[in-house]
Amino acid sequence: ILKLLPQFGGKGISIIKGAVKESALELEAAKQLTKVKPDKAIEKAMFALLTSSLNPKVRLLALDWLGEHGDAGKLNNLLYGALSDPSAKIRLRAGTSIAGRIGLESLPKLMGMLRKAELARSNSNLGLRLAILETLGILGRKGQAEARRVVPTLLQALGEEDERQLAIDMLVELGSPAVSSLLMILKAGDTNRAAAAMDALLSIGQKAAPEVVARLQARHPKMKKMARQFLCFYQDPAGFPLLQDLYPRAEPRDRAMILKIVSLYDSVEPFEFIVQATNDEDSLVRRQAVRLLADTGRKAAVPVLLTRAEEVPDLDIRLAAVRGLYSIGETSAVPSFVRMLVYEKLQVRLEIL
């Protein structure tokens, strides 16, 4: 009957408005009201449903309708309350609406609500705390300015067991704007949050690469070490072009470190990159390149190592090349070794023997 009432014009609609007050009829009545021309009476009915209906489907329907047709100021105030709704769908919809409708202006209110909820932390307000954090994550995805404002709070949540996974998910969705702060947690040695921070960085993946690679030139040694460890662990080939670009501008020790990371990428381009590095202007880098070539175990490394063993003036490079050829076990190197036993310096002859 309710589906037919709109056909009877004003009288039918008036009956539908009355039906929304009946719990058994309110869902169907609300659906029918969404199909007719909005007016103040329907708006009043929808606000009443949003705040008092026990049916989450009805509350969600009312929220969606009000988002399109309701008074903005009145709805915005109710949205904050909806973050504590028993329905996860309504909490998410409210958070999405807050981020979209109110934006950065909502931050003071959201932060105040979160502080209050944290002080009274319990299972009963977990839904509210998670809804606020998710709202912050949604807000942070709007732009760089928003991301900078919400990241510290999401990082703090990494230390709370019941908020940790959601915080990781939100930081991963933010992507690169969260990377620097996640790296700082690792740098600080924060044992309570380090594992979660690494989890987030690994999940961010390729988006994290530019920030992590940039940290290879950080002034703080611990930051450099952490960036190197991350890149070695992650071994994402997408980081290779970034490392390749950084290499010419890096200091010798940093270039050697870059080669170590690149050697983990099992493909042709990184291998050729290391081959080129055997001609680096710095002897430390050249030795590193020769050692890494040998570690690859590739047959393609043998001619390069033979050339370095026989023709390079630098004794340390020749010794590294000889050791590399031995480690590969390449029999084609034997004639070269025989020749070197005749004319090479004592250190090389001893290394061959």
Coordinates of C-alpha atoms in Angstrom, one line a residue:
I1 CA 0.0 0.0 0.0
L2 CA 2.8 2.4 0.9
K3 CA 4.3 2.0 -2.6
L4 CA 1.1 3.1 -4.1
L5 CA 0.4 6.1 -1.9
P6 CA 2.7 8.6 -3.8
Q7 CA 0.3 8.2 -6.7
F8 CA -2.4 9.9 -4.7
G9 CA -0.5 13.2 -4.4
G10 CA -0.4 15.2 -1.2
K11 CA -2.8 13.1 0.8
G12 CA -0.9 9.9 0.0
I13 CA 2.4 11.5 1.0
S14 CA 0.9 12.8 4.2
I15 CA 0.0 9.2 5.1
I16 CA 3.5 8.1 4.3
K17 CA 4.9 10.8 6.6
G18 CA 2.8 9.5 9.4
A19 CA 3.8 5.9 8.7
V20 CA 7.5 6.6 9.4
K21 CA 6.5 6.9 13.0
E22 CA 5.5 3.2 13.0
S23 CA 8.6 1.0 13.6
A24 CA 7.1 -1.8 11.5
L25 CA 6.5 0.6 8.5
E26 CA 9.3 3.1 8.8
L27 CA 11.8 1.5 6.4
E28 CA 9.4 1.2 3.6
A29 CA 7.8 4.6 4.3
A30 CA 11.3 6.2 4.4
K31 CA 12.1 4.6 1.0
Q32 CA 8.9 6.1 -0.5
L33 CA 9.7 9.5 0.9
T34 CA 13.0 9.5 -0.9
K35 CA 11.1 9.2 -4.2
V36 CA 9.0 12.3 -3.8
K37 CA 9.9 16.0 -4.1
P38 CA 11.8 17.1 -0.9
D39 CA 10.2 19.6 1.4
K40 CA 10.6 20.7 5.0
A41 CA 8.2 18.1 6.4
I42 CA 10.1 15.3 4.8
E43 CA 13.4 16.8 6.0
K44 CA 12.0 16.9 9.6
A45 CA 10.9 13.3 9.3
M46 CA 14.4 12.3 8.1
F47 CA 16.2 14.1 10.9
A48 CA 13.9 12.3 13.3
L49 CA 14.7 8.9 11.7
L50 CA 18.4 9.6 11.8
T51 CA 18.4 10.4 15.5
S52 CA 15.7 8.0 16.9
S53 CA 15.2 5.0 14.6
L54 CA 16.4 1.7 16.0
N55 CA 16.8 0.3 12.5
P56 CA 20.3 0.9 11.1
K57 CA 19.0 0.7 7.5
V58 CA 16.5 3.5 8.2
R59 CA 19.2 5.6 9.8
L60 CA 21.5 5.1 6.8
L61 CA 18.8 5.9 4.4
A62 CA 18.0 9.1 6.3
L63 CA 21.6 10.1 6.5
D64 CA 22.0 9.7 2.7
W65 CA 18.9 11.7 2.0
L66 CA 19.9 14.5 4.3
G67 CA 23.3 14.6 2.7
E68 CA 21.6 15.6 -0.5
H69 CA 18.6 17.6 0.7
G70 CA 19.0 18.5 4.4
D71 CA 20.0 21.7 6.1
A72 CA 23.9 21.6 6.0
G73 CA 24.5 23.2 9.4
K74 CA 22.1 21.0 11.3
L75 CA 23.3 17.9 9.5
N76 CA 27.0 18.7 10.1
N77 CA 26.4 18.8 13.8
L78 CA 24.7 15.4 13.7
L79 CA 27.4 13.8 11.7
Y80 CA 29.8 13.9 14.7
G81 CA 27.3 12.1 16.8
A82 CA 26.8 9.5 14.1
L83 CA 30.5 8.5 14.5
S84 CA 29.4 6.6 17.6
D85 CA 26.5 4.9 15.9
P86 CA 26.3 1.1 16.6
S87 CA 26.3 0.5 12.8
A88 CA 29.8 0.4 11.2
K89 CA 28.2 1.4 7.9
I90 CA 26.7 4.5 9.4
R91 CA 30.0 5.4 11.2
L92 CA 31.9 5.1 7.9
R93 CA 29.3 7.1 6.0
A94 CA 29.4 9.8 8.6
G95 CA 33.1 10.0 8.5
T96 CA 33.2 10.2 4.7
S97 CA 30.6 13.0 4.9
I98 CA 32.6 14.9 7.5
A99 CA 35.8 14.7 5.4
G100 CA 33.9 15.8 2.3
R101 CA 31.5 18.4 3.7
I102 CA 33.5 20.0 6.5
G103 CA 37.1 19.2 5.6
L104 CA 40.0 20.6 7.7
E105 CA 37.6 22.6 9.8
S106 CA 36.4 19.4 11.4
L107 CA 39.9 18.6 12.8
P108 CA 39.6 20.5 16.2
K109 CA 36.2 18.8 16.9
L110 CA 37.5 15.4 15.8
M111 CA 40.7 15.7 17.9
G112 CA 38.7 16.8 20.9
M113 CA 36.4 13.8 20.6
L114 CA 39.3 11.4 20.2
R115 CA 41.2 12.8 23.2
K116 CA 38.0 12.4 25.3
A117 CA 37.5 8.9 24.1
E118 CA 41.1 7.9 24.7
L119 CA 40.9 9.2 28.3
A120 CA 37.8 7.0 28.8
R121 CA 39.2 4.1 26.7
S122 CA 37.1 1.0 26.8
N123 CA 35.6 -1.6 24.5
S124 CA 32.4 0.3 24.6
N125 CA 33.9 3.3 22.8
L126 CA 36.2 1.3 20.5
G127 CA 33.8 1.9 17.6
L128 CA 33.9 5.7 18.1
R129 CA 37.7 5.7 18.3
L130 CA 38.1 3.7 15.2
A131 CA 35.5 5.8 13.4
I132 CA 37.4 9.0 14.2
L133 CA 40.7 7.5 13.1
E134 CA 39.1 6.3 9.8
T135 CA 37.6 9.8 9.3
L136 CA 41.1 11.3 9.7
G137 CA 42.5 8.8 7.2
I138 CA 39.8 9.8 4.7
L139 CA 40.4 13.4 5.3
G140 CA 44.1 13.0 4.8
R141 CA 43.6 11.5 1.4
K142 CA 42.2 14.8 0.2
G143 CA 45.6 16.5 -0.2
Q144 CA 49.0 17.2 1.2
A145 CA 47.9 19.8 3.7
E146 CA 45.3 17.4 5.1
A147 CA 47.8 14.5 5.2
R148 CA 50.3 16.5 7.2
R149 CA 47.7 17.3 9.8
V150 CA 46.4 13.8 10.4
V151 CA 49.5 11.7 10.1
P152 CA 50.8 12.4 13.7
T153 CA 47.5 11.2 15.2
L154 CA 47.5 8.0 13.1
L155 CA 51.1 7.4 14.1
Q156 CA 50.2 7.7 17.7
A157 CA 47.5 5.0 17.2
L158 CA 50.1 2.5 16.0
G159 CA 51.0 2.2 19.7
E160 CA 47.5 1.1 20.7
E161 CA 46.8 -2.6 20.1
D162 CA 43.1 -2.2 19.4
E163 CA 43.7 0.7 17.0
R164 CA 46.9 -0.4 15.4
Q165 CA 45.6 -2.3 12.3
L166 CA 43.2 0.5 11.3
A167 CA 46.0 3.1 11.7
I168 CA 48.3 1.0 9.5
D169 CA 45.5 0.7 6.9
M170 CA 44.9 4.5 6.9
L171 CA 48.6 5.3 6.7
V172 CA 49.0 2.9 3.8
E173 CA 46.2 4.6 1.9
L174 CA 47.8 7.9 2.5
G175 CA 51.0 6.5 0.9
S176 CA 54.0 8.7 0.4
P177 CA 53.0 11.6 2.7
A178 CA 53.2 9.1 5.6
V179 CA 56.6 7.7 4.7
S180 CA 58.9 10.2 6.4
S181 CA 57.1 10.0 9.7
L182 CA 57.1 6.2 9.6
L183 CA 60.8 6.3 9.0
M184 CA 61.3 8.5 12.0
I185 CA 59.6 5.9 14.2
L186 CA 62.1 3.4 13.0
K187 CA 65.0 5.9 13.5
A188 CA 63.9 6.6 17.0
G189 CA 63.9 2.9 17.9
D190 CA 60.3 3.0 19.1
T191 CA 59.9 -0.6 20.0
N192 CA 56.2 -0.2 20.6
R193 CA 55.5 1.1 17.1
A194 CA 58.4 0.0 15.0
A195 CA 56.9 -3.3 13.8
A196 CA 53.7 -1.6 12.8
A197 CA 55.6 1.2 11.1
M198 CA 57.6 -1.3 9.1
D199 CA 54.4 -3.2 8.2
A200 CA 52.9 0.1 6.9
L201 CA 56.1 0.9 4.9
L202 CA 56.2 -2.5 3.3
S203 CA 52.5 -2.2 2.4
I204 CA 53.0 1.3 0.9
G205 CA 55.6 -0.4 -1.3
Q206 CA 56.4 1.5 -4.5
K207 CA 55.0 4.8 -3.1
A208 CA 57.5 4.6 -0.3
A209 CA 60.5 4.1 -2.5
P210 CA 61.2 7.8 -3.4
E211 CA 61.2 8.8 0.3
V212 CA 63.3 5.8 1.4
V213 CA 65.8 6.3 -1.4
A214 CA 66.2 10.0 -0.5
R215 CA 67.0 8.9 3.1
L216 CA 70.2 7.2 1.8
Q217 CA 71.7 10.6 1.8
A218 CA 70.4 11.6 5.2
R219 CA 72.9 13.2 7.6
H220 CA 72.1 10.9 10.5
P221 CA 73.9 7.5 10.1
K222 CA 71.1 5.6 11.8
M223 CA 68.6 7.0 9.2
K224 CA 70.9 5.9 6.4
K225 CA 71.2 2.5 7.9
M226 CA 67.5 2.1 8.4
A227 CA 66.8 3.2 4.8
R228 CA 69.4 0.7 3.5
Q229 CA 67.9 -2.1 5.6
F230 CA 64.4 -1.3 4.4
L231 CA 65.4 -1.3 0.7
C232 CA 67.4 -4.5 1.1
F233 CA 64.5 -6.2 2.8
Y234 CA 61.8 -5.0 0.4
Q235 CA 63.8 -5.6 -2.8
D236 CA 61.3 -3.8 -5.0
P237 CA 62.7 -3.4 -8.5
A238 CA 60.6 -0.2 -8.8
G239 CA 63.3 1.4 -6.7
F240 CA 66.1 0.7 -9.2
P241 CA 65.4 3.8 -11.4
L242 CA 65.5 6.0 -8.3
L243 CA 68.7 4.5 -7.1
Q244 CA 70.2 4.8 -10.6
D245 CA 69.3 8.5 -10.6
L246 CA 70.7 9.1 -7.1
Y247 CA 74.0 7.3 -7.8
P248 CA 75.9 10.1 -9.7
R249 CA 75.1 12.6 -7.0
A250 CA 76.0 10.5 -4.1
E251 CA 79.2 10.3 -2.0
P252 CA 81.5 7.3 -2.6
R253 CA 80.3 5.4 0.5
D254 CA 76.7 6.1 -0.4
R255 CA 77.4 4.9 -4.0
A256 CA 78.9 1.7 -2.6
M257 CA 75.7 1.3 -0.5
I258 CA 73.5 1.8 -3.5
L259 CA 75.4 -0.9 -5.4
K260 CA 74.8 -3.3 -2.5
I261 CA 71.0 -2.7 -2.7
V262 CA 71.0 -2.8 -6.5
S263 CA 72.8 -6.2 -6.4
L264 CA 69.7 -7.7 -4.8
Y265 CA 67.6 -7.1 -7.9
D266 CA 67.9 -10.2 -10.1
S267 CA 67.5 -8.7 -13.5
V268 CA 69.7 -7.6 -16.4
E269 CA 69.6 -3.8 -15.9
P270 CA 70.9 -3.8 -12.3
F271 CA 73.7 -6.3 -13.3
E272 CA 74.8 -4.0 -16.1
F273 CA 74.7 -1.1 -13.7
I274 CA 77.1 -2.9 -11.4
V275 CA 79.4 -3.7 -14.4
Q276 CA 79.5 0.0 -15.2
A277 CA 80.3 0.8 -11.6
T278 CA 83.6 -1.2 -11.9
N279 CA 84.8 1.9 -13.7
D280 CA 83.8 4.3 -10.9
E281 CA 86.2 7.1 -10.2
D282 CA 86.5 6.0 -6.6
S283 CA 88.5 2.8 -5.7
L284 CA 86.2 1.9 -2.8
V285 CA 83.2 1.9 -5.1
R286 CA 85.1 -0.1 -7.8
R287 CA 86.1 -2.8 -5.2
Q288 CA 82.5 -3.0 -4.1
A289 CA 81.3 -3.4 -7.7
V290 CA 83.8 -6.2 -8.4
R291 CA 82.9 -8.1 -5.2
L292 CA 79.2 -7.7 -6.0
L293 CA 79.7 -8.9 -9.6
A294 CA 81.3 -12.1 -8.2
D295 CA 78.5 -12.6 -5.7
T296 CA 76.0 -12.7 -8.6
G297 CA 77.6 -15.9 -9.8
R298 CA 76.6 -15.0 -13.4
K299 CA 78.7 -16.3 -16.2
A300 CA 78.4 -12.8 -17.8
A301 CA 80.5 -11.5 -14.9
V302 CA 83.5 -13.6 -15.8
P303 CA 84.9 -11.5 -18.8
V304 CA 84.6 -8.4 -16.7
L305 CA 86.4 -9.9 -13.7
L306 CA 89.1 -11.3 -16.0
T307 CA 89.7 -7.9 -17.4
R308 CA 89.9 -6.3 -14.0
A309 CA 92.2 -9.1 -12.7
E310 CA 94.7 -8.7 -15.6
E311 CA 94.5 -5.0 -16.7
V312 CA 93.6 -2.8 -13.8
P313 CA 96.5 -1.0 -12.1
D314 CA 94.8 -1.0 -8.7
L315 CA 96.1 -4.0 -6.7
D316 CA 93.1 -4.2 -4.5
I317 CA 90.8 -4.4 -7.5
R318 CA 92.9 -7.1 -9.1
L319 CA 92.8 -9.1 -5.8
A320 CA 89.0 -8.7 -5.5
A321 CA 88.6 -9.9 -9.1
V322 CA 90.7 -13.0 -8.6
R323 CA 88.8 -13.9 -5.5
G324 CA 85.6 -13.4 -7.4
L325 CA 86.7 -15.7 -10.2
Y326 CA 87.6 -18.3 -7.7
S327 CA 84.2 -18.0 -6.0
I328 CA 82.4 -18.5 -9.3
G329 CA 84.6 -21.5 -10.1
E330 CA 85.1 -20.5 -13.7
T331 CA 87.5 -22.9 -15.5
S332 CA 88.0 -20.5 -18.4
A333 CA 90.0 -18.3 -15.9
V334 CA 92.7 -20.9 -15.5
P335 CA 94.9 -19.7 -18.4
S336 CA 94.8 -16.2 -17.1
F337 CA 95.8 -17.4 -13.7
V338 CA 98.7 -19.2 -15.2
R339 CA 99.9 -16.1 -16.9
M340 CA 99.5 -14.1 -13.7
L341 CA 101.6 -16.6 -11.8
V342 CA 104.5 -15.7 -14.1
Y343 CA 104.5 -11.9 -14.0
E344 CA 102.1 -10.7 -11.3
K345 CA 103.0 -9.1 -7.9
L346 CA 103.5 -11.4 -5.0
Q347 CA 100.2 -10.6 -3.4
V348 CA 98.3 -11.7 -6.5
R349 CA 100.4 -14.8 -7.0
L350 CA 99.7 -15.8 -3.4
E351 CA 96.0 -15.1 -3.9
I352 CA 95.9 -17.4 -7.0
L353 CA 97.8 -20.2 -5.2

